[in-house]
mmCIF file of C-alpha atoms in Angstrom:
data_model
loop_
_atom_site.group_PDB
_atom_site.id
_atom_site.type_symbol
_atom_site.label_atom_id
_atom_site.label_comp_id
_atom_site.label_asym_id
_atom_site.label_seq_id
_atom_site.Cartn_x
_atom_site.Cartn_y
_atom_site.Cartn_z
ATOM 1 C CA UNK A 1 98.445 115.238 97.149
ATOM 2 C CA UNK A 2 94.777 116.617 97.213
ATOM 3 C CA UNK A 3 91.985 115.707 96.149
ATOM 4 C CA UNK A 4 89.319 117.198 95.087
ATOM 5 C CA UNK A 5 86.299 118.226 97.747
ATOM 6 C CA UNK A 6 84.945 115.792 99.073
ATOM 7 C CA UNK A 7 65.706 107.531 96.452
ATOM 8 C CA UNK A 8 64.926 105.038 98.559
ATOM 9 C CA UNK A 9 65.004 101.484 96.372
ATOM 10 C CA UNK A 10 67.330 100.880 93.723
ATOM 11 C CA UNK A 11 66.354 101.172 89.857
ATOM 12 C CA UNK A 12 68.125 100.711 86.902
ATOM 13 C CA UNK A 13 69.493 103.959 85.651
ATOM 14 C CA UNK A 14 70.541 104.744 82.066
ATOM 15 C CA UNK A 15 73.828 106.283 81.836
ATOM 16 C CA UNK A 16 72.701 108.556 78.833
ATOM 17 C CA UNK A 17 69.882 109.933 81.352
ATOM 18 C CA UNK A 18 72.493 110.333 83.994
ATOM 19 C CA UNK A 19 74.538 112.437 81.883
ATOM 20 C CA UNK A 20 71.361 114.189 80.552
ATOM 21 C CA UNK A 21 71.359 115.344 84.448
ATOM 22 C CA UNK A 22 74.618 116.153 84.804
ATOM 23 C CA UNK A 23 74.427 119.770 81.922
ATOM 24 C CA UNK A 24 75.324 123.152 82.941
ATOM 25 C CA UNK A 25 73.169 125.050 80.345
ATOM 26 C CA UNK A 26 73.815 128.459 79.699
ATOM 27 C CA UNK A 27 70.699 130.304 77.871
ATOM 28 C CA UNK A 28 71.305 131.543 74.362
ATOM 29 C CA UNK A 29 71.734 135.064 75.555
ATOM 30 C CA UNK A 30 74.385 134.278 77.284
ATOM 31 C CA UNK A 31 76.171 132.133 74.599
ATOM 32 C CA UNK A 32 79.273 132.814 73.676
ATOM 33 C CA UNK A 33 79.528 132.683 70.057
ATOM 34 C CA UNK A 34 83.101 130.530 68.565
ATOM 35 C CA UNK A 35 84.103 133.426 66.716
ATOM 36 C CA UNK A 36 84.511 135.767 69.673
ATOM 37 C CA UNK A 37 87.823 137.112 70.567
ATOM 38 C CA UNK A 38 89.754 137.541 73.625
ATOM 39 C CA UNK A 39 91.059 141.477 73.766
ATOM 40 C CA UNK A 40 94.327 140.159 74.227
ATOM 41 C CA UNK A 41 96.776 137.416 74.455
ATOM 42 C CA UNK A 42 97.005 135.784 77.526
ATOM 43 C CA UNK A 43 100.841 135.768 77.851
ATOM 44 C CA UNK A 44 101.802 137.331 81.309
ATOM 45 C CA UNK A 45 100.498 134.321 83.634
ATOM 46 C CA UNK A 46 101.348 133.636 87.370
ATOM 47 C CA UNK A 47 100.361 130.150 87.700
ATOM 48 C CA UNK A 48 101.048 130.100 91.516
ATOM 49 C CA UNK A 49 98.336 132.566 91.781
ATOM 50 C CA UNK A 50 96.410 130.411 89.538
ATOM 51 C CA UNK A 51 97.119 127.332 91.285
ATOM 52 C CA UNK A 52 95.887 129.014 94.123
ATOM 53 C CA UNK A 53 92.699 130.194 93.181
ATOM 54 C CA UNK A 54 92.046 127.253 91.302
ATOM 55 C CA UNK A 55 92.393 124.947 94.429
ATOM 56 C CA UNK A 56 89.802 127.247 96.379
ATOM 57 C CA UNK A 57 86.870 126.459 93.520
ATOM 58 C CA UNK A 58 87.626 122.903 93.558
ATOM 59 C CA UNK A 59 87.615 122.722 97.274
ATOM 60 C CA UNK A 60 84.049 124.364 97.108
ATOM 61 C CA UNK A 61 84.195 128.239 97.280
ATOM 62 C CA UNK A 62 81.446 130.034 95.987
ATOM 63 C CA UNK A 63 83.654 131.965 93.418
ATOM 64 C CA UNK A 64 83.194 135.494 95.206
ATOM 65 C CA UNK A 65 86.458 137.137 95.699
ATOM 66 C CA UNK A 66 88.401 134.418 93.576
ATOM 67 C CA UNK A 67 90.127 136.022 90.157
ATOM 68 C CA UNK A 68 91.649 134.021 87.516
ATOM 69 C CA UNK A 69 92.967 136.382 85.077
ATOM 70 C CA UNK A 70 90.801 135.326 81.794
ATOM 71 C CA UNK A 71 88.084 133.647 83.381
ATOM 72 C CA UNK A 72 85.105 135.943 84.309
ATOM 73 C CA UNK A 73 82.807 132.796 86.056
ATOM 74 C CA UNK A 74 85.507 131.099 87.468
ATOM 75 C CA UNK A 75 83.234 129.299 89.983
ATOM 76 C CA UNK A 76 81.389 127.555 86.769
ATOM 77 C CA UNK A 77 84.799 127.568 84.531
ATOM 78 C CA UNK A 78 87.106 126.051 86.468
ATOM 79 C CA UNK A 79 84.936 122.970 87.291
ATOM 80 C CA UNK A 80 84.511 122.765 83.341
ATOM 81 C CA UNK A 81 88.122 122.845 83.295
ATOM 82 C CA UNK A 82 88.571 120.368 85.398
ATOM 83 C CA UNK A 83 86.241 117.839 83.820
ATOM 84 C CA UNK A 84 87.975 118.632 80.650
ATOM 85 C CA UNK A 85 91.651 117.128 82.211
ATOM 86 C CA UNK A 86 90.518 114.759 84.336
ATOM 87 C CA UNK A 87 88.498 112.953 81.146
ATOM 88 C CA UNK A 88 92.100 113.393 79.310
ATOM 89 C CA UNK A 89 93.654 111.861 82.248
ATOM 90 C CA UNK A 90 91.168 108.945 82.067
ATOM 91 C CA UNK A 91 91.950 108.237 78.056
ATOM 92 C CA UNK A 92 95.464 108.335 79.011
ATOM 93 C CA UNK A 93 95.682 111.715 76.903
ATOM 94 C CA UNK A 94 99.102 113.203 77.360
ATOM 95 C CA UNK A 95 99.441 117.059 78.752
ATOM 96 C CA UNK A 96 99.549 118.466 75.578
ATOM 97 C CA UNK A 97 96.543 117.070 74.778
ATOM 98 C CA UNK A 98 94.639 118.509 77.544
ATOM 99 C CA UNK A 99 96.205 121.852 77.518
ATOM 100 C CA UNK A 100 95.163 121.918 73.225
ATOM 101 C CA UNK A 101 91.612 121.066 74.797
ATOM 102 C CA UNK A 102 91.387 123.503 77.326
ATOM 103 C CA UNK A 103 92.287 126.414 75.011
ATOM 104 C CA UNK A 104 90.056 124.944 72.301
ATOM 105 C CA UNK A 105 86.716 125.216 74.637
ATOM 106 C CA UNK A 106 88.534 128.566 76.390
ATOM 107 C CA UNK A 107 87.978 130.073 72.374
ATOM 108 C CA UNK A 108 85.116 127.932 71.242
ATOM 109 C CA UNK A 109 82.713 128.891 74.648
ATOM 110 C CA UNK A 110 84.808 130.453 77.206
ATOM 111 C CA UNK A 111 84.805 126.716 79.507
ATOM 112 C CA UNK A 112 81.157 127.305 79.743
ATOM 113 C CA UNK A 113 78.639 124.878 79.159
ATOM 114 C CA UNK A 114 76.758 126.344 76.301
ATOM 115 C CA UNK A 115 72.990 125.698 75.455
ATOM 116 C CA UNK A 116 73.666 127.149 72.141
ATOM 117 C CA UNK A 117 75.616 128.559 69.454
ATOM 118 C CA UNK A 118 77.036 129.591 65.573
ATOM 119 C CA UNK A 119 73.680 127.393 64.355
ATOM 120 C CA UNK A 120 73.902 123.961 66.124
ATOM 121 C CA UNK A 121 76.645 124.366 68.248
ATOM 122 C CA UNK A 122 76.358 123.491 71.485
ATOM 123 C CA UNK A 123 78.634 122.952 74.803
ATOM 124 C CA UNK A 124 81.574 123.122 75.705
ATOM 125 C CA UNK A 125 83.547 122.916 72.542
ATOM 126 C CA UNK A 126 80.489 124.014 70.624
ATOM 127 C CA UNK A 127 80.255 120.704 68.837
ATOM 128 C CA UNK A 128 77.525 120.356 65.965
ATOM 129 C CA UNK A 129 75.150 117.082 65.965
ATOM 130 C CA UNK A 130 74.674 117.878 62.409
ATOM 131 C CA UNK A 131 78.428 117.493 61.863
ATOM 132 C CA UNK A 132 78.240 114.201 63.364
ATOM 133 C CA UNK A 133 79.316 114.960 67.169
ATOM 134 C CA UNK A 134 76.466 113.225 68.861
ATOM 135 C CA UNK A 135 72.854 114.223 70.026
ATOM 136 C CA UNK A 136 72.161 117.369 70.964
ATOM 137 C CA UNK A 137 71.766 115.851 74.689
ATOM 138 C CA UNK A 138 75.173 113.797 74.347
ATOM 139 C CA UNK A 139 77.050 117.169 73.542
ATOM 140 C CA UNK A 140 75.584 118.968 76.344
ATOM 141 C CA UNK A 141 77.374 116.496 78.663
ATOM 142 C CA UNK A 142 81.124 117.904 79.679
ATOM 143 C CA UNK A 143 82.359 114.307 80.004
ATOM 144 C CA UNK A 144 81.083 113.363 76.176
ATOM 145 C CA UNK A 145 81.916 116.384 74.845
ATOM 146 C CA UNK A 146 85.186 115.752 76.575
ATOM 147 C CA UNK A 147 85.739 112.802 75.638
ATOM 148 C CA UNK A 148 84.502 113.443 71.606
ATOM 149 C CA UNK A 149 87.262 116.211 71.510
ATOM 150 C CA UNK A 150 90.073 113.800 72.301
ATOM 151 C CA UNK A 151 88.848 111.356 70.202
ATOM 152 C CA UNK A 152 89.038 113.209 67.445
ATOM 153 C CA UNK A 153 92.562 114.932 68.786
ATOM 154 C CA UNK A 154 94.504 111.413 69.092
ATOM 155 C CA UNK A 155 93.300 110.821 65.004
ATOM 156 C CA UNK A 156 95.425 113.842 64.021
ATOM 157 C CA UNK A 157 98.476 112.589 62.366
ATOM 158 C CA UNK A 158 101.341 114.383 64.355
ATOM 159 C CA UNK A 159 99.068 116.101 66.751
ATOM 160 C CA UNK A 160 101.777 116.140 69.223
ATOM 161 C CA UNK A 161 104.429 117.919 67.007
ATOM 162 C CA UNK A 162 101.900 120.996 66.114
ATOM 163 C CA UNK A 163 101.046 124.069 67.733
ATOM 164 C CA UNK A 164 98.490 124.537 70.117
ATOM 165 C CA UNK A 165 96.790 126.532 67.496
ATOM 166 C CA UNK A 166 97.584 123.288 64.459
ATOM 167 C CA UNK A 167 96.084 120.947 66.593
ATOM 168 C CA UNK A 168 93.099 122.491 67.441
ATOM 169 C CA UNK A 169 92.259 123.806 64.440
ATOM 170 C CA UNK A 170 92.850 120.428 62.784
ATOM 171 C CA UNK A 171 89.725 118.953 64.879
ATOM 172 C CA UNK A 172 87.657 122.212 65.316
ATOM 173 C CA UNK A 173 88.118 123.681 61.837
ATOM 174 C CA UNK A 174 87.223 126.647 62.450
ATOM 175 C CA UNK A 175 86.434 130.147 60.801
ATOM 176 C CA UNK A 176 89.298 131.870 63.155
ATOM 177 C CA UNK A 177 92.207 129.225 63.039
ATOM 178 C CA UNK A 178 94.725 131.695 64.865
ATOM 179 C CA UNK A 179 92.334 132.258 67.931
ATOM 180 C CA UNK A 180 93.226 129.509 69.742
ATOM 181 C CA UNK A 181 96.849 130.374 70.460
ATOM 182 C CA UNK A 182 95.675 133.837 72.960
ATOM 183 C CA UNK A 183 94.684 130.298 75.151
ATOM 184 C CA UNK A 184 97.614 128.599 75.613
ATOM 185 C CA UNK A 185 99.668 130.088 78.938
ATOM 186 C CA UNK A 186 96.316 130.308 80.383
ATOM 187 C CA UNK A 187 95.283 126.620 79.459
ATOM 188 C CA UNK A 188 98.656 125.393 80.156
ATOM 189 C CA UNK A 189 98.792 127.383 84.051
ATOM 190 C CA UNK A 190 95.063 125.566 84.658
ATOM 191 C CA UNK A 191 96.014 122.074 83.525
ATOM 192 C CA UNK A 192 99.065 122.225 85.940
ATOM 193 C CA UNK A 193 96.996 123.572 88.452
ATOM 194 C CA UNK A 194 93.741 120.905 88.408
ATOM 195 C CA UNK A 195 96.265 117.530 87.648
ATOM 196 C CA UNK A 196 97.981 118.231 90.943
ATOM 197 C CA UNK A 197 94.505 117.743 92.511
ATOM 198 C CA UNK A 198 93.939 114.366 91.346
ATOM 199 C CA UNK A 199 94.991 111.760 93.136
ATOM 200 C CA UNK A 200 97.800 109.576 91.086
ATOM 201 C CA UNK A 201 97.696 111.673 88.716
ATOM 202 C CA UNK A 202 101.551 112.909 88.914
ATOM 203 C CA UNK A 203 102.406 109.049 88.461
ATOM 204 C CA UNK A 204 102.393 109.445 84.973
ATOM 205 C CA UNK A 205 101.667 111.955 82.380
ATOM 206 C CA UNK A 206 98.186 111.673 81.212
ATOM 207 C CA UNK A 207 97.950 107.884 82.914
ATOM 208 C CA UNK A 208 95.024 106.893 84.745
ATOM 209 C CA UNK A 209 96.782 104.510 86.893
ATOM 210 C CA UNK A 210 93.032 103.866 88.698
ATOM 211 C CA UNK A 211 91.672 102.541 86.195
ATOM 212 C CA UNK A 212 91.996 99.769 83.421
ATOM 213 C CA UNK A 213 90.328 98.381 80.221
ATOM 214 C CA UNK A 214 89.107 95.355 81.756
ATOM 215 C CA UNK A 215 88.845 93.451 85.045
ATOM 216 C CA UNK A 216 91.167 90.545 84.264
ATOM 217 C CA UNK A 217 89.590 87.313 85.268
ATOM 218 C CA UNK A 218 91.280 84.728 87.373
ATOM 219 C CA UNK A 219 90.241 82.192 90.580
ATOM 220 C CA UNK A 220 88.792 83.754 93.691
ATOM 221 C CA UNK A 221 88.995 81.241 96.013
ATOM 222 C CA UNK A 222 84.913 80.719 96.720
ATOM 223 C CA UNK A 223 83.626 77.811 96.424
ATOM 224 C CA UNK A 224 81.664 77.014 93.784
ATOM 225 C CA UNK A 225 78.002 78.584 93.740
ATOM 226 C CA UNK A 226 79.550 81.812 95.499
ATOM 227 C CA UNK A 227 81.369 82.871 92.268
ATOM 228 C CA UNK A 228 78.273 84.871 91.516
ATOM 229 C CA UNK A 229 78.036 83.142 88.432
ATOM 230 C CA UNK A 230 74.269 82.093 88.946
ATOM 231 C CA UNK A 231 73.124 85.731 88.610
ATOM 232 C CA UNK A 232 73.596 84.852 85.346
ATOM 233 C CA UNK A 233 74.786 88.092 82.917
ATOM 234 C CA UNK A 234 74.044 91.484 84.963
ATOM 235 C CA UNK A 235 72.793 94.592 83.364
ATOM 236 C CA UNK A 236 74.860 97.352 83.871
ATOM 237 C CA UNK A 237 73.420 99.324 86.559
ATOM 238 C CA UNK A 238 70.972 96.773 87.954
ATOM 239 C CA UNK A 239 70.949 94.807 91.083
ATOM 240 C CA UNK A 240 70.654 91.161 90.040
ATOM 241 C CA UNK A 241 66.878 89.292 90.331
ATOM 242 C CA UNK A 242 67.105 87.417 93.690
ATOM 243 C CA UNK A 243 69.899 89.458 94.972
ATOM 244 C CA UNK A 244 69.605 90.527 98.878
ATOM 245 C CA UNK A 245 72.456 91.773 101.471
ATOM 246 C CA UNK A 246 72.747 88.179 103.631
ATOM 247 C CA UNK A 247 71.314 89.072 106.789
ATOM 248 C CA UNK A 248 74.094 88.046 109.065
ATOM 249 C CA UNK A 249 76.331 91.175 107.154
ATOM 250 C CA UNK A 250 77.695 93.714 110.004
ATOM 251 C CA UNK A 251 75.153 96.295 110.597
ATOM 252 C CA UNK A 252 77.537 99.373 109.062
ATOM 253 C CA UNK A 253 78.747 96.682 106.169
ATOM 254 C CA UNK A 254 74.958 96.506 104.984
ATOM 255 C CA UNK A 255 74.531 99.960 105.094
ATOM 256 C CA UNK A 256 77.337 101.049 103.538
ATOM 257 C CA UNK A 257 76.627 98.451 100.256
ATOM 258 C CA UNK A 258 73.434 100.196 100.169
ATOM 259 C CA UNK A 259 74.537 103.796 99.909
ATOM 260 C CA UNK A 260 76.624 102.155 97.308
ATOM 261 C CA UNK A 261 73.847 100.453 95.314
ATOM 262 C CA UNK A 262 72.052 104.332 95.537
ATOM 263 C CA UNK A 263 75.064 105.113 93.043
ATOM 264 C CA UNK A 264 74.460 102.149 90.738
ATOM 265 C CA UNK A 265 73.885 103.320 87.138
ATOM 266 C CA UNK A 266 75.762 106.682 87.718
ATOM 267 C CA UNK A 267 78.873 107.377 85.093
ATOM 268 C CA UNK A 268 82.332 106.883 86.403
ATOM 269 C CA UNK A 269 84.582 109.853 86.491
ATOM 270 C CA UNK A 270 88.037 109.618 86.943
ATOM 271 C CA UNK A 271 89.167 111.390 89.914
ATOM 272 C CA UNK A 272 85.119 112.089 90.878
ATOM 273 C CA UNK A 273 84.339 113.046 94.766
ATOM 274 C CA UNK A 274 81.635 110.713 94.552
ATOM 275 C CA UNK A 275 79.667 113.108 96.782
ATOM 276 C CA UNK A 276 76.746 114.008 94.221
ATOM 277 C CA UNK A 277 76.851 111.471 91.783
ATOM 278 C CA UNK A 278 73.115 112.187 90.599
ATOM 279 C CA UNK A 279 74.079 115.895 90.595
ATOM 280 C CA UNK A 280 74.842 118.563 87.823
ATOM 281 C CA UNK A 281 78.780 118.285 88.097
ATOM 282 C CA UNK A 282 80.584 115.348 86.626
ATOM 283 C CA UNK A 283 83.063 116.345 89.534
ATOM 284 C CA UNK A 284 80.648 115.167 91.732
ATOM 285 C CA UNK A 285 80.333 111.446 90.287
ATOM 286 C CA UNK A 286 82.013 108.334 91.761
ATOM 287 C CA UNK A 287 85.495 106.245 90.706
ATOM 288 C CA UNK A 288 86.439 103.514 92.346
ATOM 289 C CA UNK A 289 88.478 104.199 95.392
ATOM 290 C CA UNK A 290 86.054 107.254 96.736
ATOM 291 C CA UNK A 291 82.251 105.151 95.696
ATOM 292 C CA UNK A 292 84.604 102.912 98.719
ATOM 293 C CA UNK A 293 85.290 106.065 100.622
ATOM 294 C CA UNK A 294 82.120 107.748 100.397
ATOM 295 C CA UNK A 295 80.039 104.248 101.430
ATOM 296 C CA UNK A 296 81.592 104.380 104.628
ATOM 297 C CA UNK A 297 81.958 107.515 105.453
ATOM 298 C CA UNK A 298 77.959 107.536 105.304
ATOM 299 C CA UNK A 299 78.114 104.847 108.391
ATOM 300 C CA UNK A 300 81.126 106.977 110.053
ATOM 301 C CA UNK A 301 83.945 105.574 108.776
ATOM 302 C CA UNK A 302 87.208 107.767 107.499
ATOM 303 C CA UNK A 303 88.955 105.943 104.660
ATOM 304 C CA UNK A 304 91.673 107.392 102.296
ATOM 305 C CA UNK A 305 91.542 108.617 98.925
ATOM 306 C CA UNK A 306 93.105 106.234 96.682
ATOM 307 C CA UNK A 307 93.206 102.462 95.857
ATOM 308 C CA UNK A 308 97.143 103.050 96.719
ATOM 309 C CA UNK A 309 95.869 103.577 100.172
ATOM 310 C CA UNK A 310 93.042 101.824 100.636
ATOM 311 C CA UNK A 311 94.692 98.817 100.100
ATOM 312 C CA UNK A 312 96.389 99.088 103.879
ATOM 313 C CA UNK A 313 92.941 100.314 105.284
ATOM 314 C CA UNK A 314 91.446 97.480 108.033
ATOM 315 C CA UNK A 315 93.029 94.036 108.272
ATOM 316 C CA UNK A 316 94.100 92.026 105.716
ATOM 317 C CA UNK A 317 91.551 89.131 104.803
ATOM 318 C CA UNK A 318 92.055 85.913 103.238
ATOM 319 C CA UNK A 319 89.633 85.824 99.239
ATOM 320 C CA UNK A 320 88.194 82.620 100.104
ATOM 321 C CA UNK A 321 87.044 83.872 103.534
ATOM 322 C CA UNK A 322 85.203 87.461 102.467
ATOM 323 C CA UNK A 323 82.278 89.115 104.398
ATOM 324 C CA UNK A 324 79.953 92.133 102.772
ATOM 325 C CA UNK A 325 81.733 94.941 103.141
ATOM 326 C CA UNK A 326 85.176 93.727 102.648
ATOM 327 C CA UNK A 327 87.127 96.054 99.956
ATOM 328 C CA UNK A 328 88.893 93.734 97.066
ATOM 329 C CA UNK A 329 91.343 94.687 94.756
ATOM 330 C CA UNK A 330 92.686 94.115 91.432
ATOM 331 C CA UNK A 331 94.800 94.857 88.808
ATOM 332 C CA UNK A 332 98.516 96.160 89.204
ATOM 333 C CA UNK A 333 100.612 94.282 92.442
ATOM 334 C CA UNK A 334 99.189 93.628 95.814
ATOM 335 C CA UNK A 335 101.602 96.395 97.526
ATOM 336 C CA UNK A 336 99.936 98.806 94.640
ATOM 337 C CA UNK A 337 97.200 97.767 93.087
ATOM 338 C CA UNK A 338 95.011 99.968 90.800
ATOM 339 C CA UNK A 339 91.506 99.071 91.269
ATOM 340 C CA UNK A 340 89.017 98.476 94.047
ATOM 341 C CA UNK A 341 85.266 97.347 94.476
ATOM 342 C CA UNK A 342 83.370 96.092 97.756
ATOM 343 C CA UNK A 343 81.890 92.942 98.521
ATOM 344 C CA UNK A 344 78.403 92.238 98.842
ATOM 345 C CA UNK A 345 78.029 88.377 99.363
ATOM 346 C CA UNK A 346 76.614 85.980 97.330
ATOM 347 C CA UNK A 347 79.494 86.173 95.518
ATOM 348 C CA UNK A 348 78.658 90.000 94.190
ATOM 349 C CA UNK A 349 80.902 93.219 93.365
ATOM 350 C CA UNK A 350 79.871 96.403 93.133
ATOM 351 C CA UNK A 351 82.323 99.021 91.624
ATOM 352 C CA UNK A 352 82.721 101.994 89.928
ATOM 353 C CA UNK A 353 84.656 100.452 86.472
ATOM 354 C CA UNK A 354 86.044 102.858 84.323
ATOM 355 C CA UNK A 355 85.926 106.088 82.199
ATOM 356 C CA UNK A 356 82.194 105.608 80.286
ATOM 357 C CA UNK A 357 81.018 102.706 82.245
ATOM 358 C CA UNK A 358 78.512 102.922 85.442
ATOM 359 C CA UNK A 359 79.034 102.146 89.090
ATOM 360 C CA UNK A 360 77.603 98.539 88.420
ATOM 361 C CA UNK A 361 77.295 94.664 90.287
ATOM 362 C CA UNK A 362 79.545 92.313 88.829
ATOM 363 C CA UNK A 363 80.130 88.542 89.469
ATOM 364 C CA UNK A 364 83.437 87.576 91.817
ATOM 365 C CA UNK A 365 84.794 85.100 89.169
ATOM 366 C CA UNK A 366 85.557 88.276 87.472
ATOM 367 C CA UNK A 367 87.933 89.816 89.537
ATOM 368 C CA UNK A 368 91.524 88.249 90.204
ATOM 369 C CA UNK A 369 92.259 89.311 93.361
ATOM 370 C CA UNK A 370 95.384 90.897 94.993
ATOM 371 C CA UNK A 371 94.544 91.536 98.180
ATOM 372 C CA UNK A 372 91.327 91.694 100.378
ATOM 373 C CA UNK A 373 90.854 94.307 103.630
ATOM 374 C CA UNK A 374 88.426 94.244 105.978
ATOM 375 C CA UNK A 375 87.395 97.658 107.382
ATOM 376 C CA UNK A 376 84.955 96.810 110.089
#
């Protein structure tokens, strides 16, 4: 399975000014107005070929001398694309879902992220924040946008019996109802393409089997006054008042929690490299197994991809006996368990949660524990 490619002092960060940082603006010359039409109906696709040239943009070519019939910027559209399914994969939004999304914001701004539009419409699916689809700033962000569409999708009586086209039109309702069908071999060769990169994301259709609604709560084994309970509640984002790393932490341990506290505040994206999480590219944002790998690898150390992995990293450890730095993991069974945070003493968390929640500190007492690995 493959993935996708891989300041000093910490501050709280809002996530709505993360996301603000995260838009791919296009200038309103170059927007593509929703009533535009394709010449002609995608119909004749070779999704190996697609597939291929799919994986090279996601694995960080510069776009020159890749060709995906229908795309014309495929170095910006396909990492629109792929923001677009992996946001479906995190709402547990079947394939039909995301391929109906895809060919909506294929029709609507050509997968590009639109500074403008038909009078207020902006990104990609040239949503309207006088029709109720957020701020102007909100819209501009992929993952909101994203995430808006669906919401509106899984509302639709009977979505999944309709058309492509039906479905669509029933949340986009728009001037040109028929457009959106020219879309659909296209979006359906791309969202093939980009799931296969994900990692767990052939477990189920549409599941986000890294992820859950909650951390369930349960005993940890520390004794009392290392449950991180005396933090008190902890704003998301924030590193709690008093909070230090305990100075007798492994050298690469404390460095590795602080590359991780750099990320605090930044949005969780399902199936993110963590790699740039302050950066334009939702892509580039943290979930929970690779804000692990990425910590590490900043102090030299190769761990794998997923939680499913992760969890046999290092040597087992018992919960009541944890050092900073130790990985923990919940949720799911011990031999597969679906989520993952490190330890930072004092009884602290920090983790990248879930699909519209920050990398974030959270007390021990929390988390019920599966299994604990120590990688140093």
């Amino acid at each position: 399975m493959k993935s996708l490619a891989a300041g000093i002092g910490v501050v709280f960060l809002s996530p709505i000014l993360l996301a603000g940082t995260g838009m791919m603006l296009a200038s309103s010359a170059d927007a593509v107005q929703s009533n535009s039409s394709f010449s002609s109906c995608l119909t004749d696709i070779d999704s190996d070929k697609i597939a291929e040239q799919v994986t090279k943009i996601l694995d960080g070519a510069s776009g020159e001398g890749v060709h995906v019939e229908g795309l014309d910027l495929p170095a910006e559209q396909v990492p629109n694309a792929a923001t677009i399914v992996a946001t479906g994969l995190s709402l547990d939004v079947p394939k039909k879902g995301q391929i109906i999304a895809l060919a909506t914001a294929m029709q609507e701004s050509r997968l590009r992220n639109l500074g403008s539009g038909d009078r207020d419409s902006l990104g990609l699916f040239q949503q309207r924040p006088s029709q109720g689809w957020g701020s102007a700033q909100q819209i501009r962000d992929p993952v909101y946008a994203s995430e808006q569409f669906y919401k509106h999708l899984l509302k639709v009586d009977g979505w999944q019996q309709m058309t492509v086209t039906q479905a669509a039109q029933a949340v986009q309702k728009s001037g040109l109802p028929d457009a959106y069908a020219q879309w659909e071999s296209l979006a359906t060769a791309l969202q093939s393409a980009i799931a296969k990169t994900f990692p767990g994301a052939g477990d189920a259709d549409g599941k986000d089997t890294n992820q859950g609604e909650k951390p369930s709560t349960g005993t940890t084994g520390c004794t009392p006054g290392q449950d991180g309970s005396g933090f008190g509640r902890i704003p998301e984002g924030s590193v709690p008042k008093g909070y230090s790393i305990p100075k007798d932490a492994d050298p690469k341990a404390r460095q590795a929690i602080e590359w991780a506290m750099h990320q605090l505040g930044t949005l969780y994206q399902w199936g993110g490299s963590c790699t740039n999480a302050h950066g334009p590219d939702p892509m580039g944002r943290c979930d929970c197994s690779s804000l692990m790998q990425q910590a590490y690898a900043h102090v030299g150390i190769t761990l794998t991809r997923t939680t499913y992995t992760q969890v046999g990293e290092g040597k087992a450890v018992s919960p009541a006996d944890l050092k900073p730095g130790d990985l923990i993991f919940s949720r799911g069974t011990a031999a597969r368990p679906e989520h993952v945070g490190m330890y930072m003493g004092e009884g602290l968390v920090i983790e990248a949660p879930r699909t519209t929640k920050p990398v974030r500190i959270t007390p021990i007492k929390d988390w019920d524990i599966l299994a604990a690995r120590r990688i140093l």
